[in-house]
XYZ file of C-alpha atoms in Angstrom:
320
model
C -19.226 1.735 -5.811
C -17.289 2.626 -8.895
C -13.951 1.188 -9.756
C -11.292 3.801 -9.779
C -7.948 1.893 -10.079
C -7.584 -1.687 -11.872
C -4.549 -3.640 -11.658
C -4.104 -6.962 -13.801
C -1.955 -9.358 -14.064
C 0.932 -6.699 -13.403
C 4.452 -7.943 -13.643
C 7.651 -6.468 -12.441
C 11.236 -7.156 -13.309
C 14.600 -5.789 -12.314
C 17.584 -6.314 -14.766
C 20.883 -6.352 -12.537
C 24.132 -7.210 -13.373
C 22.316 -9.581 -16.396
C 19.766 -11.425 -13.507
C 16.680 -10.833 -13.441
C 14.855 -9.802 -10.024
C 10.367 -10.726 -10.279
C 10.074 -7.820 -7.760
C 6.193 -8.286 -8.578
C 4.686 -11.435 -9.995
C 1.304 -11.467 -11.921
C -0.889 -9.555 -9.203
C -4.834 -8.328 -10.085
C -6.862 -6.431 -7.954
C -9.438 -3.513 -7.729
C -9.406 0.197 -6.048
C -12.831 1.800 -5.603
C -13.844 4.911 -5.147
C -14.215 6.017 -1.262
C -12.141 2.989 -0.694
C -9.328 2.554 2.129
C -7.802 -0.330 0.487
C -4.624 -2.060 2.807
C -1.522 -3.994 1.403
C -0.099 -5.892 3.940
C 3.046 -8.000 3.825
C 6.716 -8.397 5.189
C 9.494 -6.412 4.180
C 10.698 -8.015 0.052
C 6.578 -8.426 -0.421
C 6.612 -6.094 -2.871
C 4.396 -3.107 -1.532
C 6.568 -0.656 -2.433
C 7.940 -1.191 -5.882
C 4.107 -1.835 -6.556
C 3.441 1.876 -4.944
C 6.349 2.987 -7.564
C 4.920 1.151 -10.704
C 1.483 2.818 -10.211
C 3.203 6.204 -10.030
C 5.633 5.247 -12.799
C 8.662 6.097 -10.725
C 10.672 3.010 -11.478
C 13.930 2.851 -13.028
C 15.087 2.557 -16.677
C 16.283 -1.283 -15.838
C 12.771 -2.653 -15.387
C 10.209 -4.716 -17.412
C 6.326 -3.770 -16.552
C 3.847 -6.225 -17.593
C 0.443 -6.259 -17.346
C -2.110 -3.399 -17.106
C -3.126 -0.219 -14.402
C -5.915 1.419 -15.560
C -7.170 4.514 -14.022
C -10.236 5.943 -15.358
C -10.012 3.575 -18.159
C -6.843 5.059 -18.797
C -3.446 2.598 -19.012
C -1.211 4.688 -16.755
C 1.605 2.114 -18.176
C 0.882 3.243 -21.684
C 0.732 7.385 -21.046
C 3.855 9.496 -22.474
C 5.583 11.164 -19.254
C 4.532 14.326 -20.025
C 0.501 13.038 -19.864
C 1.525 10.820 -16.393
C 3.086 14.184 -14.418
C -0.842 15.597 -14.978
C -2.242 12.468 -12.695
C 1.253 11.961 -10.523
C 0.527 14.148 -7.513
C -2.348 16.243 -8.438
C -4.854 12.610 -9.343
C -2.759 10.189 -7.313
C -0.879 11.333 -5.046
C 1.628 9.727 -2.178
C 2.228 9.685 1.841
C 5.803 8.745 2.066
C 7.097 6.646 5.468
C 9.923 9.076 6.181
C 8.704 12.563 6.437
C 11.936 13.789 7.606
C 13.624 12.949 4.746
C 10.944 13.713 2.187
C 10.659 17.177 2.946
C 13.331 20.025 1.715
C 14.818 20.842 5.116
C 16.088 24.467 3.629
C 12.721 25.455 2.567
C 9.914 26.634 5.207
C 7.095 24.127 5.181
C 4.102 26.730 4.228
C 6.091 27.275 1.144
C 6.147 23.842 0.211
C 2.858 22.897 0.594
C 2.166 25.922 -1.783
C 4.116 24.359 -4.331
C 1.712 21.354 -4.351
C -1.118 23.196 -4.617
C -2.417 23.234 -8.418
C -5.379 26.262 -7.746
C -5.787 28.784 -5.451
C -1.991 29.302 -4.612
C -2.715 31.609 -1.868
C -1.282 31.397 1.932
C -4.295 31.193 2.493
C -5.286 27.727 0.938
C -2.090 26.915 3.249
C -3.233 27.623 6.561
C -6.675 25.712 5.115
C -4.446 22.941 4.820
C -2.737 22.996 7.752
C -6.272 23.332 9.769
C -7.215 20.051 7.900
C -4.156 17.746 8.932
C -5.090 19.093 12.672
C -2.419 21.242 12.960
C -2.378 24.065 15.456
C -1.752 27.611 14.756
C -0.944 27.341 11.479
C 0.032 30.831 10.549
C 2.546 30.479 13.304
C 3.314 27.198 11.115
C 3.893 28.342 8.161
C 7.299 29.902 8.514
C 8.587 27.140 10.508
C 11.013 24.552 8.741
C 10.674 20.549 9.332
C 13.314 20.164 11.835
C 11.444 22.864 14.454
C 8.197 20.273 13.949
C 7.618 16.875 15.941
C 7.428 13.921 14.150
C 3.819 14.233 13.787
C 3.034 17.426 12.941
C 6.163 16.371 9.860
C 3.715 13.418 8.424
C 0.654 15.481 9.146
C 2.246 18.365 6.429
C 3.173 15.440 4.117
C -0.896 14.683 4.522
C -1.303 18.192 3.571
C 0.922 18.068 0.285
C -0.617 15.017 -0.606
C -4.136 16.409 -0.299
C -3.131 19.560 -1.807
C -4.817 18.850 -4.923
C -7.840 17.146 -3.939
C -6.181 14.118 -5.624
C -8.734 10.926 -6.108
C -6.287 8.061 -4.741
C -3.573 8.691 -1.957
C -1.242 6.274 -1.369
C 0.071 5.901 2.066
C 3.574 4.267 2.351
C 3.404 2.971 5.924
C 3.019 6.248 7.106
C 3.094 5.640 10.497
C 6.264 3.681 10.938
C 8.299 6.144 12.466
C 5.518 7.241 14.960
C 4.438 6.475 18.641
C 1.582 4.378 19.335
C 0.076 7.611 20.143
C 0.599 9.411 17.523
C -0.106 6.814 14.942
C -3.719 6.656 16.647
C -3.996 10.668 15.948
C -2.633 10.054 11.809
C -5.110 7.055 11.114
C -8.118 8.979 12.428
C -6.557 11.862 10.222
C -6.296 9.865 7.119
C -9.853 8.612 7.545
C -11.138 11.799 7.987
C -9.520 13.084 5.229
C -11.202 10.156 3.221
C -14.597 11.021 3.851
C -13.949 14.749 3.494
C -12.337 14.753 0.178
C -14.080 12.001 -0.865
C -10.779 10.173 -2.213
C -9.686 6.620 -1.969
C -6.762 5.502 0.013
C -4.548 2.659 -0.476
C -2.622 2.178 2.907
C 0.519 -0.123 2.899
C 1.846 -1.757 6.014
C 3.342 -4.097 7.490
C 1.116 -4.478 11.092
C -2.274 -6.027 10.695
C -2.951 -4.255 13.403
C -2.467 -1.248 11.981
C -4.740 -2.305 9.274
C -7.475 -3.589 11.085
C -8.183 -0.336 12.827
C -7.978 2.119 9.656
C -8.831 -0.699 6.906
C -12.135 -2.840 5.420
C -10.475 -4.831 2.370
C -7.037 -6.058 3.018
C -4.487 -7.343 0.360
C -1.422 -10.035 1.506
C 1.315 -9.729 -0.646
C 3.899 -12.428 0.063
C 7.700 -12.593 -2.611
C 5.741 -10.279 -4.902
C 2.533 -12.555 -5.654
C -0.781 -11.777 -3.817
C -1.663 -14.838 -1.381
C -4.904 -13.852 -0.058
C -7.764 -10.624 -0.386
C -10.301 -10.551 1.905
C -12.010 -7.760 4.999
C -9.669 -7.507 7.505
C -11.948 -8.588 9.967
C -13.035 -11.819 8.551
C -8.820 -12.228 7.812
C -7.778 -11.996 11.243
C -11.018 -13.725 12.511
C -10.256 -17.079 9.845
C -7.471 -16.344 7.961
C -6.765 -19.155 4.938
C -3.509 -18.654 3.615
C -0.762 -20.645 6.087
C 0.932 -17.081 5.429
C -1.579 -15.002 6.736
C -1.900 -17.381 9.690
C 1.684 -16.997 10.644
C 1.437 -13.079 9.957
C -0.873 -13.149 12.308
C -0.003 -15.664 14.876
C 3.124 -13.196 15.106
C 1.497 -10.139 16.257
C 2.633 -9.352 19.758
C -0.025 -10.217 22.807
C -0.288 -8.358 26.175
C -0.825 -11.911 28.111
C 1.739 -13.943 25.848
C 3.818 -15.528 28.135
C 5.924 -17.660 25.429
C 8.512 -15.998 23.179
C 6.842 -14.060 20.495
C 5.568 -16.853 17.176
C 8.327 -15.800 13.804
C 8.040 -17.155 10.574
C 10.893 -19.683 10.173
C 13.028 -19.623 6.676
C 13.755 -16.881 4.448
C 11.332 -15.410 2.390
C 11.300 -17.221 -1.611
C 14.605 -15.454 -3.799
C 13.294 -12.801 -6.166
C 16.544 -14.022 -8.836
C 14.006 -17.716 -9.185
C 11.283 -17.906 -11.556
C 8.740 -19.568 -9.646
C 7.754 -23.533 -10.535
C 5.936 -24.365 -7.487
C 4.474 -22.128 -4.405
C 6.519 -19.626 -3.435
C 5.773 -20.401 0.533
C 6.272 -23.957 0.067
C 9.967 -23.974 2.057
C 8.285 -22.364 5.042
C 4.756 -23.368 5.072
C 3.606 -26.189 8.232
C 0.794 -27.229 5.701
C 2.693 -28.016 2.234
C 1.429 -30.785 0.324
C 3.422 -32.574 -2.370
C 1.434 -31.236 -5.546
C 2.327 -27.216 -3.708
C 6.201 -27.536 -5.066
C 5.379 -27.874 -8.202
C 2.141 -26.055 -8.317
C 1.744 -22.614 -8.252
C -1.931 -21.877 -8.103
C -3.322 -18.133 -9.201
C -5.327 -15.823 -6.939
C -8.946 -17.319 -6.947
C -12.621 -16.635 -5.529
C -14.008 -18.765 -3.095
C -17.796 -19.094 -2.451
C -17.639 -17.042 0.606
C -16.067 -13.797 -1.884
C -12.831 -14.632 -0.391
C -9.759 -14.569 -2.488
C -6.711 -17.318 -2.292
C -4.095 -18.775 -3.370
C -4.005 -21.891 -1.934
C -4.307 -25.775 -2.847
C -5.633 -26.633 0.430
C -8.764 -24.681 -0.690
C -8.902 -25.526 -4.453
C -12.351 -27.579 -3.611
C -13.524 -24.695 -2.851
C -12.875 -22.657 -5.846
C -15.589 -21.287 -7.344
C -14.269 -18.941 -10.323
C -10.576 -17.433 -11.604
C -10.366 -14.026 -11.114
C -9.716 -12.097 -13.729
């Protein structure tokens, strides 16, 4: 497979009230075509500023660093006027709130014909609308978000974002808000949708289990630095990172009978510059040289990525 998106070594800073906030700290990593690509990690990771950057949605008081390119093209580097031709109609985005994403005065037919860059027809609509799985769409058309369930409100946010055939969706924990149900019913959507329009998705959460039914190649963001990258199954199966392992030793069992495992401490202050690892205050495997040490994302043997001295033996090459 191709690469469609490349991140590297991308930086992000916040200037507030003269402090500076590393919202996202030197992270690389690859999108490919066809890809449903996951970015998992705890609320302050950094998921969704990262979501923001690619779309370059991000406020007048922040320092980018680094590089996204997206068919060889520096999205950082494009003029606005060049970036609103890719935002939306090339990459487009599935936002976690439906409700509030969508104009509540304006009938939802009508704005999923605004998204639509050919063929603005009603027609195209009720296309749509069949595609996201909802019924009687012509019925749907005239109806405005508050007369539509919860689901059928992400599954028209699914049809704006697919509106015009973009190449990458992103998918801001999309099904959040939803019943276990439901969620079931918008995964199987999204990965239908994949293989249909032949686009790549990159799916943000915070559930692993979430990921591991929708995802193959999972990224673990932790204070804004990327800890581990590896298939989800082979995470959850042996994950390496003490992060991961916690991440995942939290997920709620059916036969636990103890109280439910959480990650002791608060997560590393985005106001510090990092000297050492940024898990070190809440890690149960520290070692001395990990305050002090802060060790880049690296390959493994096994094509596993880390960042981690308790596997530095094992390091086979820097990724770059």
């Amino acid at each position: 497979m191709n690469k469609l998106l490349q991140i590297k070594n991308l930086s992000v800073n916040f200037l507030v009230d003269k402090k500076t906030i590393h919202a996202i700290r030197n992270i690389s990593f690859d999108l490919y075509e066809n890809e449903i690509l996951a970015i998992v990690g705890e609320s302050g990771s950094g998921k969704s500023v990262l979501m923001h950057t690619i779309l370059k949605l991000l406020s007048n008081n922040t320092q980018v660093f680094g590089n996204i390119y997206y068919k060889n093209k520096d999205l950082l580097k494009l003029k606005e006027k060049d970036m609103k031709k890719i935002r939306g109609s090339e990459i487009s985005i599935i936002f976690q709130d439906p409700f509030s994403s969508l104009n509540p005065t304006m009938k939802i037919g009508k704005q999923i014909l605004e998204a639509v860059q050919e063929n603005k027809s009603k027609q195209k609509v009720y296309d749509l609308l069949e595609d996201v799985e909802i019924k009687n769409p012509i019925a749907k058309y005239n109806n405005y978000p508050h007369q539509l369930s919860g689901g059928e409100r992400q599954r028209v946010m699914i049809a704006i974002a697919i509106a015009s055939n973009p190449k990458i969706i992103i998918a801001d924990e999309p099904t959040t808000s939803l019943d276990v149900t439901i969620q079931k019913q918008i995964l199987d959507l999204l990965k239908k949708i994949k293989d249909k329009y032949k686009t790549s998705i990159i799916f943000i959460s915070h559930d692993l289990s979430v990921v591991k039914y929708i995802s193959k190649k999972t990224v673990v963001m932790y204070a804004g630095k990327i800890v581990e990258i590896a298939n989800i199954n082979n995470l959850i199966s042996s994950p390496y990172h003490p992060y991961t392992r916690m991440l995942i030793e939290a997920i709620p069992k059916i036969t636990q009978e103890k109280d439910i495992f959480s990650i002791e401490g608060s997560t590393f202050s985005s106001h510090k510059k990092e000297s050492g690892c940024l898990f070190y205050n809440r890690c149960l495997n520290k070692k001395r040289v990990c305050e002090n040490s802060l060790l880049d994302i690296y390959k493994l043997k096994n094509d596993r990525f880390v960042s981690c001295h308790l596997y530095k033996k094992e390091m086979e090459c820097k990724e770059k």
